[in-house]
Amino acid sequence: MSASTFSATVEARRTLGGGYFVLSLCADAPTPIAEATPGQFVMVRGAWGRDLLNPRAFSVLAFDDARRFSILAKVFGRGTARLAEAEPGDPMSVTGPLGRGFPAPREGRVQLLVAGGVGLPPLHLQARQAAAAGRPAAVEMLYGGRSRADLVLVDDLEGWGTPLALATEDGSVGARGRVTALLEERLAIARARGEAVEILACGPTPMLAAVRRIGLDAGVATFLCLEEQMACGFGVCLGCAVPVHGPRPYRYCCTDGPVFPAEEVRWP
Amino acid sequence: MSASTFSATVEARRTLGGGYFVLSLCADAPTPIAEATPGQFVMVRGAWGRDLLNPRAFSVLAFDDARRFSILAKVFGRGTARLAEAEPGDPMSVTGPLGRGFPAPREGRVQLLVAGGVGLPPLHLQARQAAAAGRPAAVEMLYGGRSRADLVLVDDLEGWGTPLALATEDGSVGARGRVTALLEERLAIARARGEAVEILACGPTPMLAAVRRIGLDAGVATFLCLEEQMACGFGVCLGCAVPVHGPRPYRYCCTDGPVFPAEEVRWP
Amino acid sequence: MSAPPPAHAPLAPEAVDLRTRFAGLELQTPLLAASGCFAYGQQFAAFTDLRRLGGLVTKGISPAPRYGNPVPRICETAAGMLNSIGLENVGVDAFLADKLPFLRDLGVSVWVNFFGTDFPTYVECAERLSAGAGAGIDVLEMNISCPNIKHGGIEFGTVPEVAHRLTKACVEASSIPIVVKLSPNAGDIVGMAQAVKEAGAAGVSLINTITGMAIDVRRRRPRIATTYGGLSGPAIKPIALRMVHQVARALPDLPICGIGGVMSGEDALEFLMAGATTVQVGTALFAEPGAIVRITEELRALMGELGIADVVAAVGVLEAIPPEVPYVPA
Amino acid sequence: MSAPPPAHAPLAPEAVDLRTRFAGLELQTPLLAASGCFAYGQQFAAFTDLRRLGGLVTKGISPAPRYGNPVPRICETAAGMLNSIGLENVGVDAFLADKLPFLRDLGVSVWVNFFGTDFPTYVECAERLSAGAGAGIDVLEMNISCPNIKHGGIEFGTVPEVAHRLTKACVEASSIPIVVKLSPNAGDIVGMAQAVKEAGAAGVSLINTITGMAIDVRRRRPRIATTYGGLSGPAIKPIALRMVHQVARALPDLPICGIGGVMSGEDALEFLMAGATTVQVGTALFAEPGAIVRITEELRALMGELGIADVVAAVGVLEAIPPEVPYVPA
Ligand SMILES: Cc1cc2nc3c(=O)[nH]c(=O)nc-3n(C[C@H](O)[C@H](O)[C@H](O)COP(=O)(O)OP(=O)(O)OC[C@H]3O[C@@H](n4cnc5c(N)ncnc54)[C@H](O)[C@@H]3O)c2cc1C
Ligand SMILES: Cc1cc2nc3c(=O)[nH]c(=O)nc-3n(C[C@H](O)[C@H](O)[C@H](O)COP(=O)(O)OP(=O)(O)OC[C@H]3O[C@@H](n4cnc5c(N)ncnc54)[C@H](O)[C@@H]3O)c2cc1C
Ligand SMILES: Cc1cc2nc3c(=O)[nH]c(=O)nc-3n(C[C@H](O)[C@H](O)[C@H](O)COP(=O)(O)O)c2cc1C
Ligand SMILES: Cc1cc2nc3c(=O)[nH]c(=O)nc-3n(C[C@H](O)[C@H](O)[C@H](O)COP(=O)(O)O)c2cc1C
Ligand code: FES
Ligand code: FES
């Protein structure tokens, strides 16, 4: 898995509402971006002078070829606010693809993709690749957010034939409640059917903590795509430590992750 | 002379080549901008986050009414580089008009306007107002720069019928050499004719130093529009001190100036 | 992994009470204009409603007028600026006669920043301001930290024993509470705060500018005529917050006025949570003369959103990050 | 008014000689990667040509491996960042066995940053690095300034006598030149530099991070698990330049490696003109792994433009701003 650091140009920004937007980038020369696996990410920074010093991490949402790829972001703080103003033609510095992604689907085992809000991209790419491999039902998307505006790119999933269950906390679309409730229901069904499943989750940390508990309690293989504050994204600053069980107390979100087996993460 | 602090929106940016551009702004509500006299300035800052902390000073180039006005800038450092990327619709914070401008033309005395490079705006406005008052020849513009690209908005002056002499250091347009040579020639003619003149100058500091010497040596009333590093523009930070002769060693570029009588300035 | 934030029911901004007390004084908000960034206030009247400030701190006053340093005096740096104004001011007499009446009439807390060039002139300044002031001055903010004057400033600001003696003498000479403005150039900020507290300071202001430098490589010269200048603005905020927190933790009953890079209501709340009771806004006033009014409303709205009803309750509420699950080597 | 810049005929970039010497060593350029921002280098090989560096400084090495601090360990601030990594490292043995060979083979100057948790472990670390190194290590950069470890760090870095004793012991234990990396948290940076110079330091690195803090007001918590972290990036550049200049002026024959917020060739030249012989680049490497190669070319082009043929000639060339015409009161 080779990464590179390269200049890219914004090709388009598609605003999705609710602060979400898709940024399409084109690298100035061919890169390894098309080797990205779902969960791998890029570090992105614009021509931002001396403030907003560090790049921001974004999961790879999709790629067309060795130059064209896109990310899905939500306006959160100053960096994403700045990115949300990017115009076609703006230059960006990019490093990636970085990290280790989710395991690929295995024969005879359904992957339950649990996405919360802006945690969608890795799972969206996982679903895309399953569909492209002619096995859209090798994965099932359980997708939750606060409200209707937090569920974006649903059309894509529907178009691919990805089995899909939605939940919103305000009930504005799908089931009312959290995506973890969908997961518990789905696991109960799997248990009843004797179906082999595994869990792939990405979303806000409290959601991941809940998914982890559910997965561990159910004895189901569970993989979490974590977010930690990152400065470099390639294993140098040691800022993105993830507390783990094992021979050492920390591993690194950017190089060992961002995807970690649930049982490895040292959380309550 | 009242100033106010207000929000404005970029209406247009006109690129003139050589790093020069005119930015047209429209205040969100009526302001005292149309009371500006030539040499008065505005402090301008965009939505620039925490870097580029202080606003930048720009002479008022022109105004249409209590809301619409424009500035002429040249890309110099980081602030003007940022401004040069401003797009229509971008918000700007503005304070002004600030400072004290040039004396108005007086009957029976020709004002020699000595402009160097981006020092044009105050003198451009002076010429515009003389023309608007039906007396374009009350002023004469002596305008110099390194090269052709440094002489901008010349069409305006020609259109108003402002008497005009140009100089470039590379001889690409007008006389080859410095604008101070034009001034010396013009003063010699005035002396020969017994003509009453005064000098109004704005441009780079070395040019102003030379104009000052020429004016003082010739015994001609000379007014210099100075540039000092400014943080506030309204007399608070005391950063913009100008060394002067007189009861106190310093006066302030932003409140006492930017226009100072040449003899007052404490320069070699 | 970090747990979700503690839940507090949000409040309407109008329900938020910004009134506070500092060293026995009442202020309508915790936000003051910082010394040297406000001059003597008149210039702001055209731009903002000064009666909405919590208070203001004047340019530093010395017994005799001072004319300040050669130019250039300022330059910009990344998220900050350097200044070396040289403590230019009109002197005590002109201040009391010409400047104070305007400030007194605003009805907000008036703090007069002062300094001397040596021990006797510090005491003289405190004495004359205190004597001449009548009821118009609420606080004397003693600047022992300006790095720009050759004699005095820097030594007073970095040696605890000297600061102690000087503070004591000024406190004794003044009928008005003295708040000492400390220098971040001191190696041991807590030691300095302790020293001035024991000398009778009613509080401390933290921080003044940090000595810095910038170079114009094209001219092969410093950008500031005096070579060094004081760094202010958002660049120094993390250092200021750390010093406020250190002093607040070590000396919980010493009132602290937090200063350094405040540009938003969120910045102000950071200082309050770190342990400051009041907060000064300096450099932000240059770009935006009405900054304090905006920051006040942002603070009110943010406190409402976070369910903090009373600004006094925000002071020092900081909690530690919950500990991780202990690591047990395999 | 300021006179025009001194005229020097511009040169082609190829005509600019970037080779320099530091404490007797030859370097092909003055630009090094800073400790903690470069790890042990391997990660950079995919992104940039490491053989084009002037040199590199490893992550700080301690005698035993260390696992570092709880999370969150970093956050961003205005034009800077805070970190509290906790001096995580693989320890001397693993460093010498697994990391050094790669670095040695690059053919650039290899500086190993090291520290202990107390007096004996400092000396032990210097001894073992020096003994085990063969010809592979050019400099031991002694970190007496990291604010992130509870024992050791901060006291060594702020008390001149302690720094003197510690440096002396390490210099005696090491066959490799020792450059001491000083803490900007010290009140008297010149006193610290003087103390380590007299103890036999071959040079000083200036500056390490400045202790700072940031608060997440929504969670009412520090943004860094250890509450305080070290501030780096452009925000601190003015402070770093000032300290380099102070030390260079006071101790003209002590080689200085300048560090703090370097992001461009112009930044690097500022440090050289302030009196540093070499310059380290830290935080800039996170956003741009190839930053040093770009900065090297920018420096070369800028020196060419300014007509400075030789990087050694740029060191400390700063002139004072010419004095104003004297003021004669009217
Ligand atoms: C591997 C990885 C992949 C990611 N993929 C995506 C993606 O595909 N799309 C996307 O929109 N975002 C993604 N993120 C998160 C993205 O990097 C953050 O949204 C971004 O850093 C926030 O940047 P900002 O500049 O807007 O906010 P900042 O201004 O950097 O953040 C403001 C402050 O909020 C805090 N903060 C930041 N993130 C969080 C958080 N998650 N929880 C709590 N506090 C936080 C920080 O303390 C920070 O100082 C990813 C992060 C990682 C580590
Ligand atoms: C009263 C007044 C009116 C002005 N009117 C205009 C105008 O109409 N159009 C215009 O383009 N500019 C004008 N300027 C100058 C304008 O404010 C500067 O161009 C601007 O500050 C440079 O900003 P910057 O952010 O591009 O450069 P910065 O990044 O701020 O400047 C880079 C560095 O260059 C140095 N520097 C800045 N200006 C000068 C200078 N003049 N000479 C030498 N060094 C300098 C400074 O040390 C600064 O740190 C005026 C200035 C004043 C005081
Ligand atoms: C131009 C300028 C002048 C200043 N003058 C004084 C002064 O006279 N006395 C003083 O105690 N502090 C002075 N200060 C320091 C400020 O009051 C404040 O402590 C510092 O700027 C940090 O706050 P800020 O980042 O909000 O500006 C001055 C600051 C600036 C920028
Ligand atoms: C994440 C991080 C880790 C660091 N680790 C070390 C270290 O182990 N030893 C050390 O001496 N300095 C360390 N530093 C300090 C840097 O080497 C450098 O002195 C400082 O960051 C200032 O330079 P900069 O602004 O270019 O980053 C570290 C800095 C950062 C940002
Ligand atoms: S983000 Fe720097 S090591 Fe992971
Ligand atoms: S620019 Fe602040 S006083 Fe003139």
XYZ file of C-alpha atoms in Angstrom, chain D:
330
model
C 11.424 57.042 6.822
C 13.762 54.235 5.996
C 16.530 54.275 3.431
C 16.437 51.881 0.461
C 17.835 48.403 1.042
C 21.541 47.865 0.462
C 22.163 46.894 -3.132
C 23.731 43.524 -3.871
C 23.853 42.130 -7.374
C 21.509 39.146 -7.717
C 22.929 35.700 -8.384
C 21.641 32.628 -10.127
C 20.317 30.110 -7.587
C 22.954 27.595 -8.743
C 25.644 30.061 -7.716
C 24.473 30.013 -4.101
C 26.533 27.826 -1.809
C 24.408 26.281 0.940
C 27.174 24.216 2.525
C 27.857 25.092 6.105
C 29.607 23.937 9.249
C 28.122 23.490 12.683
C 30.331 22.796 15.672
C 33.043 21.408 13.401
C 30.713 19.264 11.274
C 30.103 19.740 7.592
C 26.502 19.926 6.374
C 25.391 20.162 2.761
C 22.649 22.632 3.705
C 21.721 24.396 6.936
C 18.280 22.756 7.066
C 17.534 19.853 9.409
C 14.350 18.012 10.313
C 13.412 18.731 13.939
C 13.072 16.182 16.678
C 9.655 14.663 17.156
C 8.494 15.837 13.740
C 10.532 13.288 11.817
C 10.222 10.143 13.946
C 13.098 7.926 12.755
C 12.745 8.996 9.171
C 11.534 5.869 7.386
C 8.037 7.237 6.907
C 9.416 10.119 4.862
C 11.184 7.967 2.328
C 7.933 7.477 0.394
C 7.404 11.226 0.106
C 10.688 13.025 -0.309
C 14.354 12.610 -1.102
C 15.919 12.472 2.334
C 19.426 12.713 0.918
C 18.684 16.350 0.140
C 18.362 17.321 3.803
C 21.202 19.077 5.561
C 20.573 16.752 8.443
C 17.946 15.278 10.685
C 17.199 15.065 14.354
C 15.576 11.911 15.649
C 12.683 11.640 18.064
C 14.031 11.989 21.618
C 15.611 8.739 22.818
C 15.654 7.603 26.456
C 17.521 4.632 27.903
C 14.339 2.552 28.197
C 11.397 2.590 25.760
C 8.554 4.924 26.714
C 4.920 4.696 25.750
C 3.862 8.314 25.992
C 0.870 10.189 27.331
C -2.859 9.571 27.335
C -4.970 10.991 24.503
C -5.839 13.557 23.206
C -2.220 14.467 22.693
C -2.481 17.270 20.151
C -4.694 20.137 19.129
C -4.461 23.036 16.780
C -4.241 26.687 17.854
C -3.943 29.939 15.899
C -0.965 29.474 13.542
C 0.302 26.729 15.810
C -0.396 23.490 17.601
C -0.058 22.025 21.063
C 1.402 18.591 21.668
C 1.889 16.405 24.653
C 3.246 13.218 23.169
C 5.071 12.356 26.349
C 8.433 11.596 24.779
C 7.318 8.242 23.475
C 10.274 6.414 21.929
C 11.741 3.006 21.256
C 14.628 3.322 23.725
C 18.385 3.302 23.091
C 18.799 -0.366 22.222
C 16.054 -0.596 19.658
C 17.116 2.760 18.251
C 20.679 1.669 17.658
C 19.679 -1.723 16.301
C 16.596 -0.919 14.222
C 16.554 2.788 13.403
C 20.076 4.130 13.154
C 21.294 2.053 10.186
C 18.620 3.533 7.893
C 19.519 7.074 8.954
C 23.261 6.550 8.699
C 22.899 5.342 5.136
C 21.253 8.579 3.994
C 24.579 10.363 4.007
C 23.287 13.474 5.787
C 24.135 14.761 9.246
C 22.513 12.569 11.896
C 21.629 14.182 15.217
C 20.157 12.028 17.934
C 17.916 13.839 20.372
C 18.006 12.262 23.827
C 16.847 12.721 27.384
C 16.614 10.992 30.696
C 14.142 11.180 33.497
C 16.778 12.110 36.030
C 20.456 12.881 36.274
C 21.824 9.310 36.027
C 19.562 8.292 33.124
C 20.610 11.366 31.151
C 24.250 10.408 31.545
C 23.479 6.767 30.846
C 21.699 7.697 27.636
C 24.565 9.875 26.388
C 27.032 7.143 27.229
C 25.162 4.329 25.527
C 24.355 6.323 22.393
C 27.933 7.432 22.149
C 29.352 3.985 22.818
C 27.015 2.055 20.551
C 27.015 4.444 17.698
C 30.217 3.821 15.828
C 30.585 6.506 13.212
C 26.852 6.906 12.620
C 25.866 9.776 14.914
C 27.201 13.276 14.371
C 25.587 15.114 17.255
C 23.757 14.253 20.425
C 21.053 16.864 20.892
C 20.272 16.919 24.579
C 16.664 17.802 25.327
C 16.558 19.484 28.709
C 13.392 21.259 27.898
C 10.488 18.980 27.303
C 7.630 20.203 29.440
C 5.716 16.981 29.117
C 7.404 14.671 31.531
C 6.762 15.108 35.198
C 10.211 14.364 36.492
C 13.281 15.941 35.062
C 12.490 17.990 31.964
C 11.282 21.265 33.229
C 13.693 21.855 36.089
C 16.763 20.958 34.078
C 15.586 23.353 31.450
C 15.037 26.431 33.554
C 17.772 26.490 36.209
C 21.207 27.373 34.813
C 23.236 25.638 37.532
C 21.351 22.380 37.104
C 21.683 22.552 33.326
C 25.384 23.208 33.717
C 25.993 20.168 35.895
C 23.890 17.922 33.706
C 25.551 19.079 30.499
C 28.985 18.658 31.983
C 28.273 15.104 33.041
C 26.856 14.180 29.639
C 29.709 15.859 27.750
C 32.174 13.870 29.818
C 30.274 10.648 29.168
C 30.055 11.162 25.416
C 32.579 10.991 22.611
C 30.140 12.766 20.304
C 29.579 16.551 20.424
C 26.605 17.520 22.554
C 24.251 20.283 21.468
C 21.825 21.323 24.179
C 18.254 22.104 23.212
C 17.043 24.883 25.458
C 13.596 25.606 26.782
C 11.912 28.896 25.941
C 10.124 28.592 29.267
C 13.345 29.686 30.979
C 13.204 33.287 32.161
C 16.801 33.981 31.161
C 17.712 32.234 27.921
C 21.138 33.833 27.712
C 21.989 32.619 31.209
C 20.974 29.106 30.211
C 23.045 29.199 27.034
C 26.026 30.527 28.937
C 25.697 27.777 31.546
C 25.662 24.928 29.027
C 28.401 26.509 26.947
C 30.686 26.633 29.941
C 29.815 23.007 30.618
C 31.198 22.048 27.215
C 28.170 22.074 24.935
C 29.219 22.245 21.274
C 26.197 24.423 20.517
C 22.599 25.099 21.423
C 19.313 24.384 19.698
C 16.770 27.159 20.163
C 13.853 26.752 20.796
C 11.790 23.833 21.980
C 8.029 24.241 22.328
C 6.523 26.786 24.744
C 4.145 25.450 27.354
C 0.569 26.308 26.465
C -3.034 25.275 26.916
C -6.315 25.194 25.034
C -9.808 24.573 26.343
C -12.799 22.847 24.829
C -15.518 25.057 26.298
C -18.290 22.713 25.189
C -16.845 19.845 27.167
C -15.412 22.082 29.896
C -12.085 20.351 29.544
C -8.544 20.978 28.437
C -8.039 19.918 24.822
C -4.907 17.990 25.820
C -5.189 15.118 28.286
C -2.205 16.327 30.299
C -3.776 19.836 30.469
C -0.648 21.576 29.168
C 1.191 20.900 25.942
C 4.030 22.394 23.936
C 3.220 25.143 21.459
C 4.960 24.955 18.068
C 4.486 26.437 14.622
C 4.568 29.941 13.108
C 2.903 31.411 16.201
C 6.165 31.033 18.147
C 8.554 32.198 15.443
C 8.932 35.763 16.771
C 9.815 34.430 20.218
C 12.301 31.926 18.792
C 13.975 34.576 16.626
C 14.320 36.879 19.614
C 15.957 34.153 21.697
C 18.347 33.196 18.893
C 19.292 36.840 18.476
C 19.806 37.374 22.205
C 22.038 34.335 22.527
C 23.969 35.083 19.332
C 24.690 38.596 20.497
C 25.748 37.558 23.972
C 27.741 34.469 22.980
C 29.034 35.067 19.462
C 31.107 31.902 19.240
C 28.446 29.478 20.410
C 26.913 27.745 17.359
C 23.130 28.037 17.351
C 20.588 25.863 15.614
C 17.431 27.956 15.188
C 13.995 26.329 15.478
C 10.414 27.535 15.590
C 7.738 27.953 12.977
C 9.914 27.712 9.880
C 7.697 27.172 6.837
C 9.530 28.973 4.046
C 12.960 29.884 2.756
C 12.367 33.405 4.042
C 11.672 32.089 7.554
C 14.930 30.120 7.425
C 16.850 33.177 6.303
C 15.392 35.173 9.186
C 16.889 32.632 11.596
C 20.252 32.722 9.826
C 20.335 36.511 9.902
C 19.373 36.482 13.583
C 22.521 34.456 14.219
C 21.670 30.775 13.774
C 24.093 28.630 11.754
C 21.614 25.856 11.074
C 17.821 25.765 11.131
C 15.372 23.003 11.983
C 11.948 22.488 10.486
C 9.368 20.778 12.663
C 5.618 21.223 12.497
C 5.741 22.188 8.815
C 6.619 18.563 8.020
C 3.203 17.344 9.114
C 1.289 19.181 6.425
C 4.010 18.744 3.840
C 6.418 15.834 4.193
C 8.590 17.357 1.473
C 8.720 20.775 3.136
C 12.475 20.799 3.688
C 13.316 20.261 0.040
C 10.968 23.096 -0.925
C 12.374 25.367 1.792
C 15.912 24.573 0.648
C 15.110 25.677 -2.881
C 13.291 28.767 -1.650
C 16.279 29.681 0.477
C 18.627 29.208 -2.441
C 16.479 31.371 -4.731
C 16.004 34.081 -2.117
C 19.705 34.249 -1.330
C 20.375 34.509 -5.041
C 17.862 37.326 -5.371
C 19.492 39.151 -2.459
C 22.991 38.534 -3.773
C 24.179 36.427 -0.850
C 26.536 33.881 -2.357
C 27.255 31.797 0.690
C 25.008 30.681 3.491
C 27.773 31.160 6.034
C 27.880 34.831 5.090
C 24.198 35.220 5.945
C 24.658 34.201 9.570
C 24.173 37.182 11.840
C 24.431 39.818 9.067
C 21.635 41.799 10.633
C 22.167 45.541 10.716
C 20.388 47.971 13.007
C 17.765 50.273 11.565
C 19.591 53.554 10.879
C 18.895 56.128 13.591
C 16.373 58.877 12.995
C 17.400 62.475 12.512
C 17.751 63.656 16.130
C 14.818 65.530 17.559
C 15.592 69.048 18.684
C 12.741 70.421 20.783
C 11.419 73.643 19.252
